[in-house]
Amino acid sequence: MSILLFLCVGGLTECSFLDEKETATSGQETKEKVETKGESNEAIKKKEPQDSATKGLDKDTSKVTEKEKESSKQGNKQEESSTKVAKETETASSKVDWGSTWSRDIDTDPAGIDITNLKGNTFKFKLNSNHLDNPKDVSTGLVSAGDVEGTAKIEGNVATQITDDIESGCMIKMTNYTSYIQVEEISNCSKAGGIGVYYEGTYQKGDISSQEEKTDNTTISEDTEENKQDQEKSEESSTEEIPSGKSQDLLTHEEAEQRVKEFLSLSMDNMYYVYDGDTPEGNYSIRVYQYQEATADSTEHEAFYGFYTVNPQTGEVADAYADLKESN
């Protein structure tokens, strides 16, 4: 009986011991789980700023990429716009016929332009100008000559000289009106020729002097006698039209210059009216120009204004290029 009691007491003790051990073990495991969970939460907290920084960096990178794309698009648009403008300018320039030869048909101041190497919006040119005191007999008068040569850049119907191949300092601008070119000086051209030589004025298409010579030679060879008869009839008709006693009452050159001055009634200063010979029809040719004093950019020079004819019998004044301007 004692033995049984001992075993029971021992059994109870062992059971109690086991329960305490299990409780201790369970508490340890719970503590470890809490610590592990704490460490896990700490790791998550540390990881969250890193994730936020990564997300922010991704957003910044995305913004930079979008800006680069936008900048690239703008650059492409600007490049396309520049190319379009260049093509339009080249197309507009190519529509203008610059031909190859242009002439200023003035007895005392003939001139000509030769255009070569037309490529894109540029071409080479050479302008020759002469001044003759006596165009009917060159041997008895002063003859002066000058040249302007270089490259011109085309913009629409205007070609502006950009190089001076003979280094005279003379630079010009040419405006193309299809049937004629208007030449203007854009720098001092006084050193680009002899006395009385100038380059401004209206240049008609083609070599007028050569055309006139060819036409005259052909007409004379075909029917010389008929031309003589026509000339005689013309002279007789002209004589009949002049009232009796008035054949000698012709305007002087000075009076013709005054008629042109009154005809234009210009308010500009330093305007000059100069007799420049007779036209084939027998009218007086009056050249009008403005004297321009030296400035910081140029020396003194003559700025061409125009040519006018005066009938020495009636005093009638006319613009020498009126018909040419109306046709354009």
mmCIF file of C-alpha atoms in Angstrom:
data_model
loop_
_atom_site.group_PDB
_atom_site.id
_atom_site.type_symbol
_atom_site.label_atom_id
_atom_site.label_comp_id
_atom_site.label_asym_id
_atom_site.label_seq_id
_atom_site.Cartn_x
_atom_site.Cartn_y
_atom_site.Cartn_z
ATOM 1 C CA MET A 1 0.000 0.000 0.000
ATOM 2 C CA SER A 2 2.879 2.316 0.767
ATOM 3 C CA ILE A 3 4.448 1.503 -2.531
ATOM 4 C CA LEU A 4 1.317 2.440 -4.425
ATOM 5 C CA LEU A 5 1.082 5.758 -2.609
ATOM 6 C CA PHE A 6 4.726 6.482 -3.471
ATOM 7 C CA LEU A 7 4.121 5.768 -7.107
ATOM 8 C CA CYS A 8 1.089 8.004 -7.137
ATOM 9 C CA VAL A 9 2.938 10.833 -5.471
ATOM 10 C CA GLY A 10 5.867 10.355 -7.859
ATOM 11 C CA GLY A 11 3.542 10.291 -10.815
ATOM 12 C CA LEU A 12 1.853 13.501 -9.725
ATOM 13 C CA THR A 13 5.174 15.207 -9.226
ATOM 14 C CA GLU A 14 6.408 14.148 -12.626
ATOM 15 C CA CYS A 15 3.222 15.361 -14.234
ATOM 16 C CA SER A 16 3.551 18.696 -12.524
ATOM 17 C CA PHE A 17 7.187 18.937 -13.613
ATOM 18 C CA LEU A 18 6.255 18.174 -17.178
ATOM 19 C CA ASP A 19 3.523 20.797 -17.151
ATOM 20 C CA GLU A 20 5.960 23.454 -15.900
ATOM 21 C CA LYS A 21 8.464 22.464 -18.569
ATOM 22 C CA GLU A 22 5.877 22.664 -21.298
ATOM 23 C CA THR A 23 4.708 26.026 -19.970
ATOM 24 C CA ALA A 24 8.285 27.341 -19.969
ATOM 25 C CA THR A 25 8.882 26.004 -23.449
ATOM 26 C CA SER A 26 5.645 27.515 -24.697
ATOM 27 C CA GLY A 27 6.564 30.880 -23.185
ATOM 28 C CA GLN A 28 9.993 30.785 -24.795
ATOM 29 C CA GLU A 29 8.479 30.031 -28.172
ATOM 30 C CA THR A 30 5.954 32.849 -27.759
ATOM 31 C CA LYS A 31 8.776 35.249 -26.839
ATOM 32 C CA GLU A 32 10.791 34.142 -29.846
ATOM 33 C CA LYS A 33 7.755 34.597 -32.081
ATOM 34 C CA VAL A 34 7.206 38.117 -30.732
ATOM 35 C CA GLU A 35 10.881 38.999 -31.234
ATOM 36 C CA THR A 36 10.793 37.531 -34.729
ATOM 37 C CA LYS A 37 7.660 39.494 -35.523
ATOM 38 C CA GLY A 38 9.275 42.656 -34.174
ATOM 39 C CA GLU A 39 12.322 42.087 -36.313
ATOM 40 C CA SER A 40 10.068 41.469 -39.316
ATOM 41 C CA ASN A 41 8.149 44.696 -38.663
ATOM 42 C CA GLU A 42 11.442 46.583 -38.320
ATOM 43 C CA ALA A 43 12.632 45.174 -41.622
ATOM 44 C CA ILE A 44 9.366 46.185 -43.250
ATOM 45 C CA LYS A 45 9.723 49.702 -41.829
ATOM 46 C CA LYS A 46 13.283 49.953 -43.167
ATOM 47 C CA LYS A 47 12.189 48.609 -46.518
ATOM 48 C CA GLU A 48 9.271 51.062 -46.926
ATOM 49 C CA PRO A 49 11.492 54.232 -47.311
ATOM 50 C CA GLN A 50 13.641 52.341 -49.795
ATOM 51 C CA ASP A 51 10.547 51.385 -51.781
ATOM 52 C CA SER A 52 9.311 55.003 -51.619
ATOM 53 C CA ALA A 53 12.705 56.293 -52.794
ATOM 54 C CA THR A 54 12.690 53.762 -55.629
ATOM 55 C CA LYS A 55 9.181 54.790 -56.643
ATOM 56 C CA GLY A 56 10.213 58.495 -56.538
ATOM 57 C CA LEU A 57 13.292 57.774 -58.642
ATOM 58 C CA ASP A 58 11.137 55.886 -61.133
ATOM 59 C CA LYS A 59 8.769 58.852 -61.333
ATOM 60 C CA ASP A 60 11.665 61.315 -61.835
ATOM 61 C CA THR A 61 13.154 59.074 -64.511
ATOM 62 C CA SER A 62 9.774 58.860 -66.210
ATOM 63 C CA LYS A 63 9.449 62.678 -66.140
ATOM 64 C CA VAL A 64 12.958 63.132 -67.598
ATOM 65 C CA THR A 65 12.162 60.627 -70.346
ATOM 66 C CA GLU A 66 8.913 62.448 -71.168
ATOM 67 C CA LYS A 67 10.769 65.778 -71.285
ATOM 68 C CA GLU A 68 13.407 64.298 -73.576
ATOM 69 C CA LYS A 69 10.665 62.928 -75.840
ATOM 70 C CA GLU A 70 8.928 66.316 -75.880
ATOM 71 C CA SER A 71 12.224 68.114 -76.586
ATOM 72 C CA SER A 72 12.959 65.654 -79.367
ATOM 73 C CA LYS A 73 9.511 66.263 -80.846
ATOM 74 C CA GLN A 74 10.026 70.048 -80.711
ATOM 75 C CA GLY A 75 13.475 69.684 -82.289
ATOM 76 C CA ASN A 76 12.010 67.559 -85.073
ATOM 77 C CA LYS A 77 9.226 70.114 -85.631
ATOM 78 C CA GLN A 78 11.762 72.975 -85.804
ATOM 79 C CA GLU A 79 13.924 71.009 -88.208
ATOM 80 C CA GLU A 80 10.906 70.179 -90.363
ATOM 81 C CA SER A 81 9.843 73.856 -90.308
ATOM 82 C CA SER A 82 13.348 75.030 -91.313
ATOM 83 C CA THR A 83 13.485 72.467 -94.103
ATOM 84 C CA LYS A 84 10.037 73.514 -95.298
ATOM 85 C CA VAL A 85 11.001 77.219 -95.351
ATOM 86 C CA ALA A 86 14.232 76.417 -97.199
ATOM 87 C CA LYS A 87 12.339 74.369 -99.778
ATOM 88 C CA GLU A 88 9.715 77.094 -100.218
ATOM 89 C CA THR A 89 12.433 79.746 -100.687
ATOM 90 C CA GLU A 90 14.272 77.578 -103.191
ATOM 91 C CA THR A 91 11.020 76.859 -105.051
ATOM 92 C CA ALA A 92 10.101 80.564 -105.170
ATOM 93 C CA SER A 93 13.590 81.414 -106.428
ATOM 94 C CA SER A 94 13.464 78.715 -109.088
ATOM 95 C CA LYS A 95 10.215 80.117 -110.513
ATOM 96 C CA VAL A 96 11.938 83.378 -111.488
ATOM 97 C CA ASP A 97 13.588 83.307 -114.915
ATOM 98 C CA TRP A 98 16.969 85.004 -114.540
ATOM 99 C CA GLY A 99 17.934 84.216 -118.119
ATOM 100 C CA SER A 100 21.536 84.820 -119.121
ATOM 101 C CA THR A 101 21.840 88.280 -120.714
ATOM 102 C CA TRP A 102 20.314 91.675 -119.845
ATOM 103 C CA SER A 103 21.032 95.081 -121.401
ATOM 104 C CA ARG A 104 20.706 98.769 -120.530
ATOM 105 C CA ASP A 105 20.102 100.419 -123.909
ATOM 106 C CA ILE A 106 21.278 104.008 -123.468
ATOM 107 C CA ASP A 107 23.346 105.716 -126.179
ATOM 108 C CA THR A 108 25.762 107.395 -123.779
ATOM 109 C CA ASP A 109 25.722 104.754 -121.026
ATOM 110 C CA PRO A 110 25.233 101.237 -122.426
ATOM 111 C CA ALA A 111 25.618 98.338 -120.020
ATOM 112 C CA GLY A 112 25.012 94.611 -119.859
ATOM 113 C CA ILE A 113 24.664 91.774 -117.345
ATOM 114 C CA ASP A 114 25.797 88.197 -118.021
ATOM 115 C CA ILE A 115 24.398 85.582 -115.588
ATOM 116 C CA THR A 116 26.026 82.142 -115.283
ATOM 117 C CA ASN A 117 26.276 79.161 -112.905
ATOM 118 C CA LEU A 118 22.677 79.343 -111.676
ATOM 119 C CA LYS A 119 22.553 76.733 -108.884
ATOM 120 C CA GLY A 120 19.757 76.596 -106.316
ATOM 121 C CA ASN A 121 19.432 80.114 -104.906
ATOM 122 C CA THR A 122 22.747 81.569 -106.153
ATOM 123 C CA PHE A 123 24.319 82.551 -109.456
ATOM 124 C CA LYS A 124 27.450 84.190 -110.834
ATOM 125 C CA PHE A 125 27.181 87.472 -112.724
ATOM 126 C CA LYS A 126 29.302 90.073 -114.498
ATOM 127 C CA LEU A 127 28.039 93.597 -115.121
ATOM 128 C CA ASN A 128 29.847 95.764 -117.698
ATOM 129 C CA SER A 129 29.050 99.479 -117.947
ATOM 130 C CA ASN A 130 30.384 102.220 -120.239
ATOM 131 C CA HIS A 131 30.112 105.975 -120.480
ATOM 132 C CA LEU A 132 30.514 107.717 -123.857
ATOM 133 C CA ASP A 133 30.722 111.467 -124.358
ATOM 134 C CA ASN A 134 30.040 111.070 -128.083
ATOM 135 C CA PRO A 135 28.283 107.781 -128.886
ATOM 136 C CA LYS A 136 28.151 108.584 -132.625
ATOM 137 C CA ASP A 137 31.908 108.964 -132.870
ATOM 138 C CA VAL A 138 33.754 107.250 -130.039
ATOM 139 C CA SER A 139 37.141 108.423 -131.345
ATOM 140 C CA THR A 140 36.332 112.075 -130.598
ATOM 141 C CA GLY A 141 34.985 111.705 -127.085
ATOM 142 C CA LEU A 142 35.768 110.327 -123.660
ATOM 143 C CA VAL A 143 35.129 106.610 -123.153
ATOM 144 C CA SER A 144 35.010 105.172 -119.624
ATOM 145 C CA ALA A 145 34.314 101.604 -118.538
ATOM 146 C CA GLY A 146 33.760 99.641 -115.372
ATOM 147 C CA ASP A 147 32.881 96.136 -114.141
ATOM 148 C CA VAL A 148 31.088 94.559 -111.200
ATOM 149 C CA GLU A 149 31.527 90.831 -110.781
ATOM 150 C CA GLY A 150 30.596 88.325 -108.090
ATOM 151 C CA THR A 151 28.003 85.947 -106.669
ATOM 152 C CA ALA A 152 24.395 86.882 -105.912
ATOM 153 C CA LYS A 153 21.942 85.165 -103.558
ATOM 154 C CA ILE A 154 18.313 84.848 -104.689
ATOM 155 C CA GLU A 155 15.333 85.487 -102.412
ATOM 156 C CA GLY A 156 12.103 85.501 -104.388
ATOM 157 C CA ASN A 157 12.620 87.870 -107.317
ATOM 158 C CA VAL A 158 15.504 89.735 -105.672
ATOM 159 C CA ALA A 159 19.168 88.777 -106.073
ATOM 160 C CA THR A 160 21.634 90.470 -103.708
ATOM 161 C CA GLN A 161 25.380 90.419 -104.335
ATOM 162 C CA ILE A 162 27.222 88.568 -101.557
ATOM 163 C CA THR A 163 30.780 88.417 -102.962
ATOM 164 C CA ASP A 164 32.941 90.948 -104.778
ATOM 165 C CA ASP A 165 35.238 88.985 -107.100
ATOM 166 C CA ILE A 166 37.177 92.028 -108.352
ATOM 167 C CA GLU A 167 37.374 93.752 -104.951
ATOM 168 C CA SER A 168 36.106 97.116 -106.125
ATOM 169 C CA GLY A 169 33.876 97.586 -103.095
ATOM 170 C CA CYS A 170 30.807 97.902 -105.294
ATOM 171 C CA MET A 171 27.817 95.788 -104.259
ATOM 172 C CA ILE A 172 24.486 95.755 -106.101
ATOM 173 C CA LYS A 173 20.949 94.399 -105.820
ATOM 174 C CA MET A 174 18.941 93.107 -108.788
ATOM 175 C CA THR A 175 15.129 92.958 -108.776
ATOM 176 C CA ASN A 176 13.626 90.766 -111.499
ATOM 177 C CA TYR A 177 10.367 92.021 -113.063
ATOM 178 C CA THR A 178 10.311 89.227 -115.693
ATOM 179 C CA SER A 179 10.912 91.419 -118.753
ATOM 180 C CA TYR A 180 13.499 93.661 -117.101
ATOM 181 C CA ILE A 181 15.823 93.833 -114.117
ATOM 182 C CA GLN A 182 16.098 96.919 -111.920
ATOM 183 C CA VAL A 183 19.653 97.368 -110.600
ATOM 184 C CA GLU A 184 20.367 99.336 -107.425
ATOM 185 C CA GLU A 185 23.665 100.053 -105.689
ATOM 186 C CA ILE A 186 23.826 98.935 -102.050
ATOM 187 C CA SER A 187 27.359 100.221 -101.468
ATOM 188 C CA ASN A 188 29.659 102.836 -102.944
ATOM 189 C CA CYS A 189 30.484 102.038 -106.596
ATOM 190 C CA SER A 190 32.504 105.157 -107.409
ATOM 191 C CA LYS A 191 35.746 103.139 -107.529
ATOM 192 C CA ALA A 192 34.327 100.438 -109.800
ATOM 193 C CA GLY A 193 34.648 102.395 -113.042
ATOM 194 C CA GLY A 194 35.890 105.472 -114.859
ATOM 195 C CA ILE A 195 34.421 108.972 -115.011
ATOM 196 C CA GLY A 196 30.665 108.981 -115.547
ATOM 197 C CA VAL A 197 30.273 105.196 -115.201
ATOM 198 C CA TYR A 198 27.302 104.017 -113.162
ATOM 199 C CA TYR A 199 25.423 100.721 -112.799
ATOM 200 C CA GLU A 200 21.905 101.554 -111.618
ATOM 201 C CA GLY A 201 18.979 101.530 -113.994
ATOM 202 C CA THR A 202 16.672 99.251 -115.964
ATOM 203 C CA TYR A 203 18.114 96.310 -117.882
ATOM 204 C CA GLN A 204 15.897 94.702 -120.499
ATOM 205 C CA LYS A 205 16.052 90.981 -121.215
ATOM 206 C CA GLY A 206 18.463 89.959 -123.972
ATOM 207 C CA ASP A 207 21.343 91.669 -125.717
ATOM 208 C CA ILE A 208 19.518 94.639 -127.261
ATOM 209 C CA SER A 209 22.498 95.999 -129.182
ATOM 210 C CA SER A 210 23.101 92.658 -130.908
ATOM 211 C CA GLN A 211 19.406 92.296 -131.751
ATOM 212 C CA GLU A 212 19.297 95.786 -133.246
ATOM 213 C CA GLU A 213 22.434 95.196 -135.334
ATOM 214 C CA LYS A 214 21.088 91.878 -136.605
ATOM 215 C CA THR A 215 17.715 93.383 -137.483
ATOM 216 C CA ASP A 216 19.280 96.366 -139.242
ATOM 217 C CA ASN A 217 21.646 94.221 -141.326
ATOM 218 C CA THR A 218 18.844 91.855 -142.378
ATOM 219 C CA THR A 219 16.493 94.665 -143.349
ATOM 220 C CA ILE A 220 19.130 96.510 -145.368
ATOM 221 C CA SER A 221 20.193 93.394 -147.256
ATOM 222 C CA GLU A 222 16.578 92.547 -148.155
ATOM 223 C CA ASP A 223 15.355 95.906 -149.393
ATOM 224 C CA THR A 224 17.796 98.807 -149.121
ATOM 225 C CA GLU A 225 16.045 100.973 -151.711
ATOM 226 C CA GLU A 226 12.662 100.681 -150.006
ATOM 227 C CA ASN A 227 14.154 101.806 -146.686
ATOM 228 C CA LYS A 228 15.664 104.853 -148.342
ATOM 229 C CA GLN A 229 12.316 105.780 -149.845
ATOM 230 C CA ASP A 230 10.550 105.355 -146.507
ATOM 231 C CA GLN A 231 13.156 107.523 -144.825
ATOM 232 C CA GLU A 232 12.724 110.257 -147.412
ATOM 233 C CA LYS A 233 8.931 110.173 -146.992
ATOM 234 C CA SER A 234 9.310 110.348 -143.238
ATOM 235 C CA GLU A 235 11.582 113.372 -143.470
ATOM 236 C CA GLU A 236 9.161 115.133 -145.818
ATOM 237 C CA SER A 237 6.240 114.388 -143.494
ATOM 238 C CA SER A 238 8.157 115.730 -140.487
ATOM 239 C CA THR A 239 8.996 118.912 -142.363
ATOM 240 C CA GLU A 240 5.343 119.467 -143.273
ATOM 241 C CA GLU A 241 4.185 119.055 -139.673
ATOM 242 C CA ILE A 242 6.425 121.865 -138.436
ATOM 243 C CA PRO A 243 4.612 125.218 -138.785
ATOM 244 C CA SER A 244 6.185 127.742 -141.112
ATOM 245 C CA GLY A 245 8.889 129.772 -139.393
ATOM 246 C CA LYS A 246 9.089 127.364 -136.420
ATOM 247 C CA SER A 247 11.655 124.861 -137.739
ATOM 248 C CA GLN A 248 14.511 126.580 -135.927
ATOM 249 C CA ASP A 249 12.669 127.194 -132.656
ATOM 250 C CA LEU A 250 13.906 124.045 -130.916
ATOM 251 C CA LEU A 251 14.417 123.713 -127.175
ATOM 252 C CA THR A 252 17.943 123.982 -125.905
ATOM 253 C CA HIS A 253 19.368 121.234 -123.719
ATOM 254 C CA GLU A 254 19.066 123.467 -120.663
ATOM 255 C CA GLU A 255 15.420 124.191 -121.436
ATOM 256 C CA ALA A 256 14.757 120.463 -121.825
ATOM 257 C CA GLU A 257 16.350 119.796 -118.424
ATOM 258 C CA GLN A 258 14.102 122.461 -116.900
ATOM 259 C CA ARG A 259 11.032 120.879 -118.533
ATOM 260 C CA VAL A 260 11.851 117.527 -116.873
ATOM 261 C CA LYS A 261 12.389 119.239 -113.542
ATOM 262 C CA GLU A 262 8.968 120.895 -113.767
ATOM 263 C CA PHE A 263 7.395 117.636 -114.986
ATOM 264 C CA LEU A 264 8.610 115.630 -111.957
ATOM 265 C CA SER A 265 8.222 118.373 -109.320
ATOM 266 C CA LEU A 266 10.370 116.411 -106.892
ATOM 267 C CA SER A 267 10.718 117.708 -103.342
ATOM 268 C CA MET A 268 13.959 115.801 -102.723
ATOM 269 C CA ASP A 269 17.191 117.741 -102.319
ATOM 270 C CA ASN A 270 20.301 117.486 -104.482
ATOM 271 C CA MET A 271 18.421 116.320 -107.594
ATOM 272 C CA TYR A 272 20.221 116.777 -110.909
ATOM 273 C CA TYR A 273 18.884 116.783 -114.468
ATOM 274 C CA VAL A 274 21.531 116.116 -117.127
ATOM 275 C CA TYR A 275 21.272 116.005 -120.926
ATOM 276 C CA ASP A 276 22.542 112.585 -122.059
ATOM 277 C CA GLY A 277 22.278 112.777 -125.856
ATOM 278 C CA ASP A 278 19.493 112.295 -128.383
ATOM 279 C CA THR A 279 17.265 109.263 -128.839
ATOM 280 C CA PRO A 280 16.891 107.555 -132.249
ATOM 281 C CA GLU A 281 13.619 109.499 -132.647
ATOM 282 C CA GLY A 282 15.416 112.835 -132.236
ATOM 283 C CA ASN A 283 14.217 113.566 -128.704
ATOM 284 C CA TYR A 284 16.485 114.761 -125.929
ATOM 285 C CA SER A 285 17.409 112.141 -123.289
ATOM 286 C CA ILE A 286 17.605 113.573 -119.764
ATOM 287 C CA ARG A 287 19.161 111.538 -116.958
ATOM 288 C CA VAL A 288 17.916 112.291 -113.422
ATOM 289 C CA TYR A 289 19.898 111.397 -110.341
ATOM 290 C CA GLN A 290 20.347 112.439 -106.733
ATOM 291 C CA TYR A 291 23.733 113.429 -105.349
ATOM 292 C CA GLN A 292 24.328 111.733 -102.018
ATOM 293 C CA GLU A 293 27.036 112.971 -99.706
ATOM 294 C CA ALA A 294 29.541 110.757 -97.958
ATOM 295 C CA THR A 295 28.428 108.962 -94.819
ATOM 296 C CA ALA A 296 30.040 106.649 -92.320
ATOM 297 C CA ASP A 297 29.133 103.701 -94.564
ATOM 298 C CA SER A 298 29.822 105.099 -98.023
ATOM 299 C CA THR A 299 31.532 107.889 -99.943
ATOM 300 C CA GLU A 300 29.730 110.466 -102.026
ATOM 301 C CA HIS A 301 27.971 109.053 -105.081
ATOM 302 C CA GLU A 302 25.170 109.516 -107.594
ATOM 303 C CA ALA A 303 21.908 107.643 -106.938
ATOM 304 C CA PHE A 304 20.175 107.000 -110.275
ATOM 305 C CA TYR A 305 16.507 108.059 -110.435
ATOM 306 C CA GLY A 306 15.400 107.624 -114.061
ATOM 307 C CA PHE A 307 15.531 108.625 -117.738
ATOM 308 C CA TYR A 308 13.107 110.993 -119.475
ATOM 309 C CA THR A 309 12.758 112.185 -123.050
ATOM 310 C CA VAL A 310 11.851 115.692 -124.222
ATOM 311 C CA ASN A 311 10.516 116.516 -127.665
ATOM 312 C CA PRO A 312 12.680 119.489 -128.764
ATOM 313 C CA GLN A 313 9.852 120.833 -130.931
ATOM 314 C CA THR A 314 6.845 120.539 -128.622
ATOM 315 C CA GLY A 315 8.571 120.318 -125.236
ATOM 316 C CA GLU A 316 6.575 117.167 -124.358
ATOM 317 C CA VAL A 317 8.156 115.133 -121.523
ATOM 318 C CA ALA A 318 7.860 111.343 -121.270
ATOM 319 C CA ASP A 319 9.235 108.576 -119.034
ATOM 320 C CA ALA A 320 11.662 106.547 -121.157
ATOM 321 C CA TYR A 321 10.558 103.311 -119.475
ATOM 322 C CA ALA A 322 6.836 104.056 -119.113
ATOM 323 C CA ASP A 323 5.741 101.422 -121.639
ATOM 324 C CA LEU A 324 8.012 98.826 -120.083
ATOM 325 C CA LYS A 325 6.660 99.498 -116.570
ATOM 326 C CA GLU A 326 3.000 99.377 -117.700
ATOM 327 C CA SER A 327 3.495 96.000 -119.355
ATOM 328 C CA ASN A 328 4.564 94.582 -115.990
#
